[in-house]
XYZ file of C-alpha atoms in Angstrom:
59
model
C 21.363 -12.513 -4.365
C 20.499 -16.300 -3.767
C 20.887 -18.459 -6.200
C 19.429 -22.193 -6.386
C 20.623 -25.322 -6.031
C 19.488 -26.705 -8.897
C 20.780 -23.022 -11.216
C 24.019 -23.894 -9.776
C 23.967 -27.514 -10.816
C 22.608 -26.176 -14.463
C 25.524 -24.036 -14.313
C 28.245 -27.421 -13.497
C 27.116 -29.527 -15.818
C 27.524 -27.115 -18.538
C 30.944 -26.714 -17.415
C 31.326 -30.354 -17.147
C 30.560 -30.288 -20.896
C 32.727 -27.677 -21.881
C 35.960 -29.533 -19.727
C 35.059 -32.543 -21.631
C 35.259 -31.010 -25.315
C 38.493 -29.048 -24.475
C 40.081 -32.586 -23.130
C 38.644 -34.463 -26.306
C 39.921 -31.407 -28.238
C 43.189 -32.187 -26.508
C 43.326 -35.981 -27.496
C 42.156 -36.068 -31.040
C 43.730 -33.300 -32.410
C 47.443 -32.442 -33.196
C 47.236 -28.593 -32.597
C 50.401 -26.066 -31.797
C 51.999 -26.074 -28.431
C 50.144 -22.309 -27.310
C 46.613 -24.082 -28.334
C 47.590 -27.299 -26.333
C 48.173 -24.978 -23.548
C 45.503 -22.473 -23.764
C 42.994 -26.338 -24.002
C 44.882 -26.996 -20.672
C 44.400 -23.896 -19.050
C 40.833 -23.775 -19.905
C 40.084 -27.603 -18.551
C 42.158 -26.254 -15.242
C 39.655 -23.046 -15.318
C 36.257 -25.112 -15.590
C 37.418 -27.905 -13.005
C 38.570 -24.305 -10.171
C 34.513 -22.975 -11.357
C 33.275 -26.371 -10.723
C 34.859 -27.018 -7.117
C 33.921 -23.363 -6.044
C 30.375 -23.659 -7.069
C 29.635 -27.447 -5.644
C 31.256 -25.471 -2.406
C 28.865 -22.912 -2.951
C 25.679 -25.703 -3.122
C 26.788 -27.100 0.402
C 27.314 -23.960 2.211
Protein backbone atom coordinates (compact mmCIF):
# COMPACT_ATOMS: atom_id res chain seq x y z
CA UNK A 1 0.00 0.00 0.00
CA UNK A 2 1.34 3.56 -0.99
CA UNK A 3 0.46 6.18 0.77
CA UNK A 4 0.87 10.04 -0.24
CA UNK A 5 2.90 12.60 0.58
CA UNK A 6 0.59 14.94 1.34
CA UNK A 7 -1.81 11.87 3.67
CA UNK A 8 1.34 11.57 5.49
CA UNK A 9 1.81 15.26 6.11
CA UNK A 10 -2.18 15.33 7.09
CA UNK A 11 -1.27 12.65 9.35
CA UNK A 12 2.02 14.99 11.15
CA UNK A 13 0.39 17.86 11.61
CA UNK A 14 -2.33 16.28 13.48
CA UNK A 15 0.22 14.84 15.61
CA UNK A 16 1.93 18.08 15.82
CA UNK A 17 -1.38 19.24 17.37
CA UNK A 18 -1.90 16.60 19.66
CA UNK A 19 2.14 17.02 21.08
CA UNK A 20 1.28 20.57 21.50
CA UNK A 21 -1.98 20.13 23.77
CA UNK A 22 -0.30 17.35 25.89
CA UNK A 23 2.84 19.93 26.46
CA UNK A 24 0.31 22.89 27.16
CA UNK A 25 -1.57 20.30 29.27
CA UNK A 26 1.78 19.82 30.95
CA UNK A 27 2.45 23.61 31.69
CA UNK A 28 -0.86 24.95 32.80
CA UNK A 29 -2.05 22.40 34.82
CA UNK A 30 -0.97 21.01 38.29
CA UNK A 31 -1.99 17.29 37.71
CA UNK A 32 -0.58 14.01 39.78
CA UNK A 33 2.85 12.72 39.14
CA UNK A 34 1.37 9.29 36.91
CA UNK A 35 -0.67 12.01 34.66
CA UNK A 36 2.53 14.24 34.35
CA UNK A 37 4.15 11.16 33.17
CA UNK A 38 1.65 9.47 31.08
CA UNK A 39 1.51 13.70 29.24
CA UNK A 40 5.30 12.96 28.86
CA UNK A 41 5.18 9.71 27.47
CA UNK A 42 2.57 10.62 25.06
CA UNK A 43 4.57 13.98 23.73
CA UNK A 44 7.73 11.33 23.48
CA UNK A 45 5.19 8.91 21.43
CA UNK A 46 3.89 11.66 18.85
CA UNK A 47 7.49 13.29 18.35
CA UNK A 48 8.99 8.87 17.59
CA UNK A 49 5.43 8.85 14.94
CA UNK A 50 6.47 12.12 13.63
CA UNK A 51 10.30 11.36 12.84
CA UNK A 52 9.32 7.85 11.39
CA UNK A 53 6.74 9.20 9.10
CA UNK A 54 8.78 12.49 7.74
CA UNK A 55 11.42 9.38 7.15
CA UNK A 56 8.81 7.67 5.47
CA UNK A 57 7.97 11.02 3.02
CA UNK A 58 11.76 11.09 1.91
CA UNK A 59 12.30 7.53 1.24
Amino acid sequence: MIVESKEIEKLIATYKVQMKTCKEMLEDNLISVSSNEYLETRINTYRDVIWDLKRMIEA
